[in-house]
Amino acid sequence: MITDWIDVGEVSAERDQNLRHYFYDNGVSTKLVGNNKQYLLLGRKGAGKTAVFSHLASSPTNIFARTDVIVPLSLQSYNWQAHNLLTDNQKAGGFQHRDSWRFVLYVEAVKAIREKLKGQGAAVPKKIEKAARALERIFATPVPSWTDLLGQKLFNLAKIELPKAGLDDDGVSVGGGEISFEQLRDDAGLKHQLNKNVEGLTAYLESSLSETPEDIRVFFLFDRLDEAWVSDFIDESKSIVSGLLHASEHVLHQFGGRLRPLVFLREDIFSTFDINDRNKLKHDCSESLLWDQESIERLILERINYYAKQKSVATLNELQQIFIEKEMRSRATPVKHIFNRTMCRPRDMVAFLDKTFKVAKADALHSPDGQQISTLAIYDAESGYGDYLFEELSDEWRNQNEHFLEYLRTFENLRYAAITSDELKEALIKKGLASDHAEFRAIMRFLFENSIIGITVGKSKQWRYKCFFPSQAFSDADVVKVHPGLIKRLGLTESSSERANAVSDKFILDREPGESGDPSASTST
């Protein structure tokens, strides 16, 4: 019976023990690694960045060369407060933390290159070997991990006397006793000495790494950069992460791609950075993790077919084979119906199908022969999926936009999925969320950019949500419609308000996202 074996894996990549068996990323990993000018992977929450990180951390041989070194650096449980002590207040524009990140990258590079060459039985360049011994003298053997280094071990640098004429094995005077976070935070003299020593060590390590063999590339993978993105630490976190981006660019150019930081970052967080030429950086130095219906279906099939093989069941050629009925009430296919309620992210599709399969199993919603699932399971799963999507959006934005939840609650009071812009404006003004047209328009743009509302453009009969039409620019519209995935969660009627009916064609308002006037048409993404 299909409900005995069908599964789609975990919603969270970091918790999915089987991810390595069915990883699929539509080619972005190869593109990112193959372009030595890029150091940034951008994607919305739920787009699959951590899955790509985990995949690259496993050193896949179809992407990396035998001589490549992979250093995964997840910021989970990372000491953000300690790193914040290294701020250079004389610098601005995100450069305050650039040099402390250079220090981290160079320590890791020295360790990784030395270990790689020794593992191959090859000679370690003299400068790199000397640098490794100097680090062992300072921090003890073995040199601590970077998370330890940016913690208690780093504090001890404030009591170390570095030689002025360069480092050697015996040229470091190591001070006695440990320094606490509080001592370092409150003592300007210790903090100054710490920053001075970090600066000196960084310059020394950078010089030593100039002997990195031409055939070796070291990739530093940074993930979980949103760990400290909480309301009372956003400004500090923004400064630290901006510093990482500046350091990555510096290191990339300094070593001609032999040292390659790869930073995995949420697109909404990147958009908040006050970095010169941010758009140019995004265009030249990043890849975006984008999906369409076809690529998401392929990802889902990889997952489902893995579980089919585990149970010696025939694999599927397409997702539509799962369901008994070929159409939903809207005349969309079951797969299209589910996809239209996602935000074009793999995690959304996984979450919806996971809930659908669990409902089908619990309520025995399958065909008489047990080989297919009824679409009733899809309808029954929608409410639970709506709760999931609401929480995903809240996690993404509530720490950055204090009014975000109030925006969503405003729709609850409007009752209908499709409303006029004037109705929304009046409701926002009444709640004190907008005071004039300019503020209202800024909120509208925000809601559109995050696919919470969709618009129609010109004479088109397509509902355009940013997630399905990423190149669609915001434009003023008489009528807007809430994203289908949120309609049940917000308690809305899937129809138009009277005022919306008065200014627009109801036939358009009741179409599925992206559908044209032809009821049998499918969404183009």
Short mmCIF file of C-alpha atoms in Angstrom, two decimals:
data_model
loop_
_atom_site.label_atom_id
_atom_site.label_comp_id
_atom_site.label_asym_id
_atom_site.label_seq_id
_atom_site.Cartn_x
_atom_site.Cartn_y
_atom_site.Cartn_z
CA MET A 1 0.00 0.00 0.00
CA ILE A 2 1.34 3.43 -0.99
CA THR A 3 0.80 4.95 2.46
CA ASP A 4 3.04 2.26 3.99
CA TRP A 5 6.16 3.46 2.20
CA ILE A 6 5.72 6.88 0.65
CA ASP A 7 7.86 9.58 2.25
CA VAL A 8 9.45 12.86 1.21
CA GLY A 9 12.16 13.22 3.85
CA GLU A 10 12.69 15.89 6.46
CA VAL A 11 11.69 19.52 6.00
CA SER A 12 14.97 20.64 7.61
CA ALA A 13 18.14 19.76 5.65
CA GLU A 14 20.33 19.70 8.76
CA ARG A 15 18.08 17.04 10.34
CA ASP A 16 17.75 14.85 7.25
CA GLN A 17 20.05 11.86 7.63
CA ASN A 18 19.18 10.66 4.11
CA LEU A 19 19.90 13.93 2.30
CA ARG A 20 23.15 12.59 0.86
CA HIS A 21 21.18 9.85 -0.92
CA TYR A 22 18.83 12.17 -2.81
CA PHE A 23 20.45 15.60 -2.90
CA TYR A 24 19.43 17.68 -5.91
CA ASP A 25 20.25 21.35 -6.45
CA ASN A 26 19.57 22.11 -10.15
CA GLY A 27 23.24 22.78 -10.90
CA VAL A 28 23.96 25.74 -8.62
CA SER A 29 26.77 23.91 -6.77
CA THR A 30 28.74 23.35 -9.95
CA LYS A 31 28.20 26.93 -11.09
CA LEU A 32 29.34 28.39 -7.77
CA VAL A 33 32.48 26.30 -7.44
CA GLY A 34 33.33 26.63 -11.13
CA ASN A 35 33.41 30.44 -11.12
CA ASN A 36 36.43 31.63 -9.13
CA LYS A 37 35.05 35.19 -9.05
CA GLN A 38 32.08 34.16 -6.90
CA TYR A 39 31.95 33.80 -3.14
CA LEU A 40 28.27 34.20 -2.30
CA LEU A 41 25.22 31.94 -2.60
CA LEU A 42 21.93 33.78 -2.04
CA GLY A 43 18.50 32.30 -1.52
CA ARG A 44 15.30 32.82 0.42
CA LYS A 45 14.69 30.98 3.65
CA GLY A 46 13.75 27.43 2.66
CA ALA A 47 15.40 27.60 -0.77
CA GLY A 48 17.92 24.88 0.13
CA LYS A 49 21.12 26.71 1.07
CA THR A 50 21.91 24.38 3.97
CA ALA A 51 21.34 21.37 1.70
CA VAL A 52 23.88 22.79 -0.77
CA PHE A 53 26.26 23.51 2.12
CA SER A 54 25.96 19.92 3.39
CA HIS A 55 26.46 18.55 -0.12
CA LEU A 56 29.60 20.61 -0.78
CA ALA A 57 30.92 19.81 2.70
CA SER A 58 30.91 16.13 1.68
CA SER A 59 33.52 16.95 -1.02
CA PRO A 60 31.67 15.49 -4.04
CA THR A 61 34.20 14.29 -6.59
CA ASN A 62 32.12 15.49 -9.55
CA ILE A 63 32.54 19.08 -8.34
CA PHE A 64 35.91 19.28 -6.58
CA ALA A 65 39.37 18.25 -7.73
CA ARG A 66 41.44 15.70 -5.81
CA THR A 67 43.76 18.44 -4.58
CA ASP A 68 40.95 20.69 -3.29
CA VAL A 69 40.54 21.16 0.45
CA ILE A 70 37.04 21.71 1.88
CA VAL A 71 36.64 23.50 5.23
CA PRO A 72 32.97 23.65 6.40
CA LEU A 73 32.42 26.47 8.90
CA SER A 74 28.84 26.48 10.19
CA LEU A 75 28.01 29.39 12.48
CA GLN A 76 25.69 27.34 14.65
CA SER A 77 26.71 27.85 18.32
CA TYR A 78 29.23 30.47 17.21
CA ASN A 79 30.44 33.10 19.70
CA TRP A 80 29.12 36.24 18.01
CA GLN A 81 29.70 38.36 21.10
CA ALA A 82 33.38 37.45 21.21
CA HIS A 83 33.88 38.39 17.57
CA ASN A 84 32.17 41.70 18.24
CA LEU A 85 35.06 42.62 20.55
CA LEU A 86 37.30 42.83 17.48
CA THR A 87 35.46 45.81 16.03
CA ASP A 88 37.71 48.43 14.47
CA ASN A 89 35.64 51.53 15.14
CA GLN A 90 37.86 53.65 12.90
CA LYS A 91 36.47 51.81 9.89
CA ALA A 92 32.95 52.01 8.47
CA GLY A 93 30.73 50.53 5.79
CA GLY A 94 31.02 46.94 7.03
CA PHE A 95 34.84 46.99 7.18
CA GLN A 96 34.93 46.97 11.00
CA HIS A 97 35.16 43.16 11.07
CA ARG A 98 36.94 42.47 7.79
CA ASP A 99 40.38 41.88 9.29
CA SER A 100 39.19 39.63 12.11
CA TRP A 101 37.57 37.38 9.48
CA ARG A 102 40.80 37.44 7.45
CA PHE A 103 42.54 36.21 10.59
CA VAL A 104 40.07 33.31 10.95
CA LEU A 105 40.38 32.35 7.28
CA TYR A 106 44.18 32.41 7.34
CA VAL A 107 44.46 30.31 10.50
CA GLU A 108 42.12 27.73 8.97
CA ALA A 109 44.02 27.86 5.66
CA VAL A 110 47.39 27.23 7.31
CA LYS A 111 45.98 24.26 9.22
CA ALA A 112 44.17 22.82 6.18
CA ILE A 113 47.05 23.14 3.71
CA ARG A 114 49.56 21.68 6.12
CA GLU A 115 47.27 18.73 6.90
CA LYS A 116 46.50 18.12 3.21
CA LEU A 117 50.14 18.06 2.14
CA LYS A 118 51.25 15.89 5.04
CA GLY A 119 48.41 13.48 4.25
CA GLN A 120 49.73 13.21 0.68
CA GLY A 121 53.31 12.73 1.90
CA ALA A 122 54.28 15.98 0.20
CA ALA A 123 56.58 18.67 1.54
CA VAL A 124 54.95 21.60 3.31
CA PRO A 125 56.25 24.99 2.07
CA LYS A 126 58.65 26.48 4.60
CA LYS A 127 56.64 29.62 5.29
CA ILE A 128 53.43 27.67 5.88
CA GLU A 129 55.17 25.16 8.16
CA LYS A 130 56.75 28.01 10.12
CA ALA A 131 53.37 29.74 10.44
CA ALA A 132 51.76 26.53 11.70
CA ARG A 133 54.44 26.15 14.38
CA ALA A 134 54.03 29.77 15.42
CA LEU A 135 50.28 29.21 15.86
CA GLU A 136 50.99 26.10 17.93
CA ARG A 137 53.33 28.17 20.09
CA ILE A 138 50.62 30.80 20.64
CA PHE A 139 47.55 28.60 21.03
CA ALA A 140 49.07 25.21 21.99
CA THR A 141 48.90 21.99 19.98
CA PRO A 142 46.70 21.36 18.12
CA VAL A 143 45.72 24.82 16.95
CA PRO A 144 42.11 25.29 18.15
CA SER A 145 39.11 25.23 15.85
CA TRP A 146 37.91 28.58 14.61
CA THR A 147 34.92 28.59 16.98
CA ASP A 148 37.29 28.05 19.92
CA LEU A 149 39.70 30.58 18.47
CA LEU A 150 36.99 33.25 18.48
CA GLY A 151 36.36 32.56 22.13
CA GLN A 152 38.59 32.01 25.15
CA LYS A 153 41.68 31.23 23.06
CA LEU A 154 41.37 34.53 21.23
CA PHE A 155 41.17 36.50 24.47
CA ASN A 156 44.60 35.23 25.49
CA LEU A 157 46.12 37.08 22.52
CA ALA A 158 45.70 40.25 24.57
CA LYS A 159 48.59 39.13 26.83
CA ILE A 160 50.94 37.91 24.13
CA GLU A 161 53.95 39.91 23.00
CA LEU A 162 54.63 39.40 19.31
CA PRO A 163 58.15 40.08 17.98
CA LYS A 164 58.44 43.20 15.84
CA ALA A 165 60.74 41.61 13.27
CA GLY A 166 58.52 38.70 12.29
CA LEU A 167 57.53 35.44 13.94
CA ASP A 168 59.59 32.35 14.49
CA ASP A 169 59.29 29.33 16.73
CA ASP A 170 60.85 31.02 19.74
CA GLY A 171 59.93 34.63 19.11
CA VAL A 172 56.59 34.73 20.90
CA SER A 173 56.28 35.68 24.54
CA VAL A 174 53.16 33.98 25.85
CA GLY A 175 51.56 35.70 28.87
CA GLY A 176 50.33 33.72 31.83
CA GLY A 177 46.75 33.32 32.97
CA GLU A 178 43.51 33.48 31.06
CA ILE A 179 41.43 36.56 30.31
CA SER A 180 37.66 36.54 30.67
CA PHE A 181 35.17 38.02 28.23
CA GLU A 182 34.21 40.64 30.83
CA GLN A 183 37.83 41.72 31.44
CA LEU A 184 38.47 42.16 27.75
CA ARG A 185 35.21 43.97 27.14
CA ASP A 186 35.82 46.46 29.96
CA ASP A 187 39.57 47.03 29.59
CA ALA A 188 40.41 49.36 26.68
CA GLY A 189 44.12 48.59 26.99
CA LEU A 190 43.64 44.82 26.70
CA LYS A 191 41.24 45.27 23.79
CA HIS A 192 43.73 47.51 21.98
CA GLN A 193 46.51 44.95 22.49
CA LEU A 194 44.23 42.15 21.25
CA ASN A 195 43.38 44.02 18.04
CA LYS A 196 47.03 44.95 17.53
CA ASN A 197 48.10 41.32 17.87
CA VAL A 198 45.33 40.07 15.57
CA GLU A 199 46.39 42.63 12.97
CA GLY A 200 50.05 41.57 13.22
CA LEU A 201 49.26 37.86 13.04
CA THR A 202 46.93 38.37 10.08
CA ALA A 203 49.59 40.17 8.06
CA TYR A 204 52.13 37.48 8.90
CA LEU A 205 49.80 34.62 7.96
CA GLU A 206 48.79 36.32 4.70
CA SER A 207 52.45 36.59 3.75
CA SER A 208 53.08 32.95 4.69
CA LEU A 209 50.16 31.71 2.59
CA SER A 210 51.69 33.27 -0.53
CA GLU A 211 53.54 29.93 -0.78
CA THR A 212 50.30 28.00 -1.23
CA PRO A 213 50.99 25.47 -4.04
CA GLU A 214 49.36 26.38 -7.35
CA ASP A 215 47.43 23.10 -7.56
CA ILE A 216 45.74 23.50 -4.17
CA ARG A 217 42.47 25.33 -3.63
CA VAL A 218 41.01 25.78 -0.15
CA PHE A 219 37.23 26.28 0.00
CA PHE A 220 35.76 27.78 3.19
CA LEU A 221 32.02 27.11 3.40
CA PHE A 222 30.05 29.46 5.69
CA ASP A 223 26.49 28.56 6.64
CA ARG A 224 23.94 29.44 9.37
CA LEU A 225 24.73 33.14 9.18
CA ASP A 226 21.23 33.95 10.42
CA GLU A 227 21.84 32.31 13.81
CA ALA A 228 22.26 35.69 15.54
CA TRP A 229 19.64 37.50 13.47
CA VAL A 230 17.51 38.33 16.50
CA SER A 231 15.92 41.64 17.40
CA ASP A 232 18.45 42.78 20.01
CA PHE A 233 21.55 41.85 18.00
CA ILE A 234 20.69 42.63 14.38
CA ASP A 235 22.94 45.69 14.04
CA GLU A 236 25.96 43.86 15.47
CA SER A 237 25.21 40.75 13.42
CA LYS A 238 24.88 42.84 10.28
CA SER A 239 28.29 44.41 10.91
CA ILE A 240 29.94 41.03 11.52
CA VAL A 241 28.44 39.37 8.44
CA SER A 242 29.26 42.41 6.27
CA GLY A 243 32.82 42.05 7.48
CA LEU A 244 32.83 38.43 6.32
CA LEU A 245 31.74 39.50 2.84
CA HIS A 246 34.49 42.14 2.66
CA ALA A 247 37.05 39.63 3.92
CA SER A 248 35.89 37.05 1.37
CA GLU A 249 36.34 39.48 -1.48
CA HIS A 250 39.79 40.49 -0.23
CA VAL A 251 40.98 36.89 0.21
CA LEU A 252 39.56 35.82 -3.14
CA HIS A 253 41.46 38.50 -5.03
CA GLN A 254 44.60 38.32 -2.87
CA PHE A 255 45.12 34.63 -3.67
CA GLY A 256 43.66 34.47 -7.17
CA GLY A 257 41.01 31.93 -6.22
CA ARG A 258 43.32 29.49 -4.43
CA LEU A 259 41.62 30.48 -1.17
CA ARG A 260 37.86 30.51 -1.87
CA PRO A 261 35.37 31.58 0.80
CA LEU A 262 31.82 30.54 -0.14
CA VAL A 263 29.21 32.33 1.96
CA PHE A 264 25.63 30.97 2.10
CA LEU A 265 23.29 33.83 2.96
CA ARG A 266 19.58 34.58 3.08
CA GLU A 267 18.57 37.04 0.38
CA ASP A 268 16.46 39.13 2.77
CA ILE A 269 19.45 39.59 5.08
CA PHE A 270 21.76 40.53 2.21
CA SER A 271 19.25 43.18 1.11
CA THR A 272 19.65 45.00 4.45
CA PHE A 273 23.43 45.50 4.17
CA ASP A 274 24.77 49.00 3.64
CA ILE A 275 27.52 47.92 1.26
CA ASN A 276 28.86 50.01 -1.59
CA ASP A 277 27.92 48.56 -4.99
CA ARG A 278 25.68 45.92 -3.38
CA ASN A 279 23.86 45.29 -6.66
CA LYS A 280 27.16 44.99 -8.51
CA LEU A 281 28.39 42.52 -5.90
CA LYS A 282 25.20 40.48 -6.31
CA HIS A 283 25.54 40.47 -10.08
CA ASP A 284 29.27 39.70 -10.29
CA CYS A 285 30.06 37.67 -7.20
CA SER A 286 27.00 35.58 -6.38
CA GLU A 287 24.76 32.78 -7.50
CA SER A 288 21.07 32.78 -6.58
CA LEU A 289 19.36 29.56 -5.58
CA LEU A 290 16.20 29.80 -7.69
CA TRP A 291 13.66 27.14 -8.58
CA ASP A 292 10.75 26.52 -10.93
CA GLN A 293 8.06 23.86 -10.88
CA GLU A 294 10.00 21.41 -13.04
CA SER A 295 13.16 21.51 -10.92
CA ILE A 296 11.23 21.23 -7.65
CA GLU A 297 9.32 18.22 -9.01
CA ARG A 298 12.62 16.57 -9.94
CA LEU A 299 13.93 17.20 -6.43
CA ILE A 300 10.80 15.68 -4.89
CA LEU A 301 10.93 12.66 -7.20
CA GLU A 302 14.53 11.98 -6.13
CA ARG A 303 13.35 11.86 -2.54
CA ILE A 304 10.21 9.77 -3.04
CA ASN A 305 11.94 7.30 -5.32
CA TYR A 306 14.68 6.77 -2.74
CA TYR A 307 12.04 5.53 -0.29
CA ALA A 308 10.39 3.48 -3.03
CA LYS A 309 13.66 1.66 -3.69
CA GLN A 310 14.14 1.05 0.03
CA LYS A 311 10.83 -0.86 -0.02
CA SER A 312 11.43 -2.48 -3.42
CA VAL A 313 8.52 -0.58 -4.92
CA ALA A 314 8.41 0.61 -8.54
CA THR A 315 9.74 4.16 -8.85
CA LEU A 316 7.65 7.06 -10.15
CA ASN A 317 8.18 8.89 -13.42
CA GLU A 318 6.13 11.91 -12.37
CA LEU A 319 4.46 13.15 -9.19
CA GLN A 320 1.02 13.02 -10.78
CA GLN A 321 1.17 9.20 -10.50
CA ILE A 322 0.68 9.55 -6.74
CA PHE A 323 -2.89 10.84 -6.97
CA ILE A 324 -6.11 9.18 -8.07
CA GLU A 325 -7.82 12.28 -9.47
CA LYS A 326 -6.29 14.16 -12.38
CA GLU A 327 -7.81 17.53 -11.50
CA MET A 328 -8.72 19.51 -8.40
CA ARG A 329 -11.87 21.64 -8.08
CA SER A 330 -9.98 24.56 -9.62
CA ARG A 331 -9.25 22.30 -12.64
CA ALA A 332 -5.55 22.47 -11.85
CA THR A 333 -3.70 19.17 -11.49
CA PRO A 334 -3.00 18.03 -7.91
CA VAL A 335 0.72 18.78 -8.32
CA LYS A 336 0.01 22.24 -9.75
CA HIS A 337 -2.47 22.91 -6.92
CA ILE A 338 0.23 22.10 -4.34
CA PHE A 339 2.96 24.01 -6.19
CA ASN A 340 0.77 27.13 -6.45
CA ARG A 341 0.53 27.18 -2.65
CA THR A 342 4.29 27.13 -2.19
CA MET A 343 6.59 30.10 -2.59
CA CYS A 344 8.60 28.23 -5.19
CA ARG A 345 10.90 26.80 -2.53
CA PRO A 346 11.74 23.11 -2.05
CA ARG A 347 11.04 23.25 1.69
CA ASP A 348 7.45 24.37 1.05
CA MET A 349 6.79 21.50 -1.35
CA VAL A 350 8.34 19.00 1.07
CA ALA A 351 6.23 20.37 3.94
CA PHE A 352 2.95 20.24 1.98
CA LEU A 353 3.53 16.73 0.66
CA ASP A 354 4.67 15.48 4.06
CA LYS A 355 1.42 16.70 5.60
CA THR A 356 -0.59 15.26 2.68
CA PHE A 357 0.97 11.80 3.02
CA LYS A 358 0.41 11.78 6.80
CA VAL A 359 -3.26 12.74 6.38
CA ALA A 360 -3.71 10.05 3.71
CA LYS A 361 -2.22 7.43 5.99
CA ALA A 362 -4.18 8.49 9.07
CA ASP A 363 -7.53 8.68 7.25
CA ALA A 364 -6.98 5.84 4.74
CA LEU A 365 -7.45 8.22 1.81
CA HIS A 366 -6.21 5.91 -0.91
CA SER A 367 -7.53 4.02 -3.89
CA PRO A 368 -9.18 0.59 -3.44
CA ASP A 369 -6.00 -1.14 -4.61
CA GLY A 370 -3.93 1.02 -2.25
CA GLN A 371 -1.63 2.27 -5.01
CA GLN A 372 -2.66 5.93 -5.13
CA ILE A 373 -3.74 8.72 -2.78
CA SER A 374 -6.98 10.70 -2.93
CA THR A 375 -6.76 14.46 -3.45
CA LEU A 376 -9.01 14.77 -0.39
CA ALA A 377 -5.76 14.40 1.54
CA ILE A 378 -4.46 17.55 -0.16
CA TYR A 379 -7.49 19.58 0.89
CA ASP A 380 -7.29 18.24 4.44
CA ALA A 381 -3.58 19.07 4.65
CA GLU A 382 -3.98 22.69 3.54
CA SER A 383 -4.78 24.15 6.95
CA GLY A 384 -1.72 22.59 8.55
CA TYR A 385 0.42 23.68 5.63
CA GLY A 386 -0.94 27.22 5.95
CA ASP A 387 0.22 27.29 9.58
CA TYR A 388 3.67 26.12 8.46
CA LEU A 389 3.93 28.82 5.76
CA PHE A 390 2.76 31.54 8.15
CA GLU A 391 5.45 30.56 10.66
CA GLU A 392 8.13 30.37 7.95
CA LEU A 393 7.37 33.92 6.87
CA SER A 394 7.26 35.07 10.48
CA ASP A 395 10.68 33.53 11.16
CA GLU A 396 12.01 35.24 8.06
CA TRP A 397 10.77 38.75 8.77
CA ARG A 398 9.52 39.42 12.30
CA ASN A 399 13.01 40.29 13.60
CA GLN A 400 13.67 42.69 10.73
CA ASN A 401 10.25 44.28 10.33
CA GLU A 402 8.52 44.98 13.64
CA HIS A 403 5.15 45.42 11.91
CA PHE A 404 5.28 42.21 9.87
CA LEU A 405 2.76 40.22 11.90
CA GLU A 406 0.42 43.21 11.97
CA TYR A 407 0.51 43.34 8.17
CA LEU A 408 -0.72 39.75 8.04
CA ARG A 409 -3.36 40.35 10.70
CA THR A 410 -4.64 43.25 8.63
CA PHE A 411 -5.60 40.78 5.90
CA GLU A 412 -7.48 38.66 8.44
CA ASN A 413 -9.82 41.56 9.09
CA LEU A 414 -10.48 42.09 5.36
CA ARG A 415 -12.06 38.61 5.01
CA TYR A 416 -11.49 38.13 1.25
CA ALA A 417 -8.47 36.82 -0.64
CA ALA A 418 -8.83 39.45 -3.38
CA ILE A 419 -9.29 43.05 -2.28
CA THR A 420 -8.76 46.51 -3.69
CA SER A 421 -5.60 48.45 -2.92
CA ASP A 422 -7.81 51.13 -1.39
CA GLU A 423 -9.32 48.62 1.04
CA LEU A 424 -5.86 47.54 2.13
CA LYS A 425 -4.69 51.16 2.42
CA GLU A 426 -7.65 52.13 4.59
CA ALA A 427 -7.11 49.13 6.87
CA LEU A 428 -3.38 49.86 7.30
CA ILE A 429 -4.01 53.53 8.05
CA LYS A 430 -6.72 52.61 10.55
CA LYS A 431 -4.23 50.37 12.40
CA GLY A 432 -1.60 53.12 12.38
CA LEU A 433 0.72 51.15 10.10
CA ALA A 434 0.69 53.78 7.33
CA SER A 435 0.15 57.51 7.58
CA ASP A 436 0.21 58.53 3.93
CA HIS A 437 0.30 57.14 0.42
CA ALA A 438 4.10 56.94 0.33
CA GLU A 439 4.20 54.72 3.43
CA PHE A 440 1.36 52.59 2.10
CA ARG A 441 3.13 52.11 -1.23
CA ALA A 442 6.32 51.04 0.57
CA ILE A 443 4.32 48.41 2.47
CA MET A 444 2.68 47.23 -0.76
CA ARG A 445 6.10 46.87 -2.39
CA PHE A 446 7.37 44.90 0.61
CA LEU A 447 4.36 42.57 0.56
CA PHE A 448 4.74 42.02 -3.18
CA GLU A 449 8.51 41.45 -3.05
CA ASN A 450 7.89 38.70 -0.49
CA SER A 451 5.02 37.13 -2.46
CA ILE A 452 2.44 37.76 0.25
CA ILE A 453 0.32 39.51 -2.35
CA GLY A 454 0.11 39.13 -6.12
CA ILE A 455 -0.94 41.56 -8.80
CA THR A 456 -2.12 41.52 -12.40
CA VAL A 457 -0.23 43.63 -14.92
CA GLY A 458 -1.85 45.54 -17.76
CA LYS A 459 -4.45 43.48 -19.59
CA SER A 460 -2.91 40.20 -18.48
CA LYS A 461 -5.19 37.69 -16.77
CA GLN A 462 -2.34 36.15 -14.81
CA TRP A 463 -1.88 36.56 -11.08
CA ARG A 464 1.77 37.39 -10.66
CA TYR A 465 3.52 36.55 -7.42
CA LYS A 466 7.20 37.43 -7.14
CA CYS A 467 8.15 33.87 -6.18
CA PHE A 468 6.78 32.55 -9.48
CA PHE A 469 7.82 35.55 -11.58
CA PRO A 470 11.18 36.69 -10.09
CA SER A 471 11.76 39.27 -12.84
CA GLN A 472 8.39 40.94 -12.28
CA ALA A 473 8.84 44.48 -10.94
CA PHE A 474 6.34 45.96 -8.53
CA SER A 475 3.66 48.17 -10.06
CA ASP A 476 0.56 49.80 -8.65
CA ALA A 477 -2.57 47.69 -9.03
CA ASP A 478 -6.25 48.33 -8.34
CA VAL A 479 -6.74 44.84 -6.94
CA VAL A 480 -4.35 42.53 -5.10
CA LYS A 481 -4.69 38.93 -3.99
CA VAL A 482 -3.22 37.14 -0.98
CA HIS A 483 -0.91 34.22 -1.76
CA PRO A 484 -2.99 30.99 -1.96
CA GLY A 485 -0.82 29.25 0.65
CA LEU A 486 -1.89 31.80 3.28
CA ILE A 487 -5.61 32.03 2.53
CA LYS A 488 -6.76 29.30 4.92
CA ARG A 489 -4.35 30.37 7.68
CA LEU A 490 -5.67 33.92 7.53
CA GLY A 491 -9.28 32.72 7.50
CA LEU A 492 -10.08 34.34 4.16
CA THR A 493 -12.83 33.57 1.69
CA GLU A 494 -11.38 32.43 -1.64
CA SER A 495 -13.21 35.08 -3.60
CA SER A 496 -13.28 38.84 -4.13
CA SER A 497 -14.65 41.63 -1.98
CA GLU A 498 -17.59 43.62 -3.33
CA ARG A 499 -15.32 46.58 -4.04
CA ALA A 500 -12.87 44.33 -5.89
CA ASN A 501 -15.71 42.94 -7.99
CA ALA A 502 -16.78 46.46 -8.84
CA VAL A 503 -13.41 47.45 -10.31
CA SER A 504 -12.25 44.20 -11.89
CA ASP A 505 -13.37 41.08 -13.67
CA LYS A 506 -14.29 38.43 -11.08
CA PHE A 507 -13.29 35.72 -13.55
CA ILE A 508 -9.72 36.96 -13.30
CA LEU A 509 -9.80 37.21 -9.52
CA ASP A 510 -10.78 33.60 -9.01
CA ARG A 511 -8.09 32.07 -11.22
CA GLU A 512 -5.17 30.12 -9.81
CA PRO A 513 -1.79 31.92 -9.64
CA GLY A 514 -0.44 32.46 -13.13
CA GLU A 515 -3.49 30.99 -14.88
CA SER A 516 -4.83 32.76 -17.90
CA GLY A 517 -8.47 33.15 -18.90
CA ASP A 518 -8.41 29.60 -20.19
CA PRO A 519 -9.52 27.44 -17.22
CA SER A 520 -7.30 24.61 -18.42
CA ALA A 521 -4.17 26.73 -18.71
CA SER A 522 -1.23 26.05 -16.41
CA THR A 523 1.13 28.42 -14.65
CA SER A 524 4.20 29.53 -16.51
CA THR A 525 7.24 29.98 -14.28
#
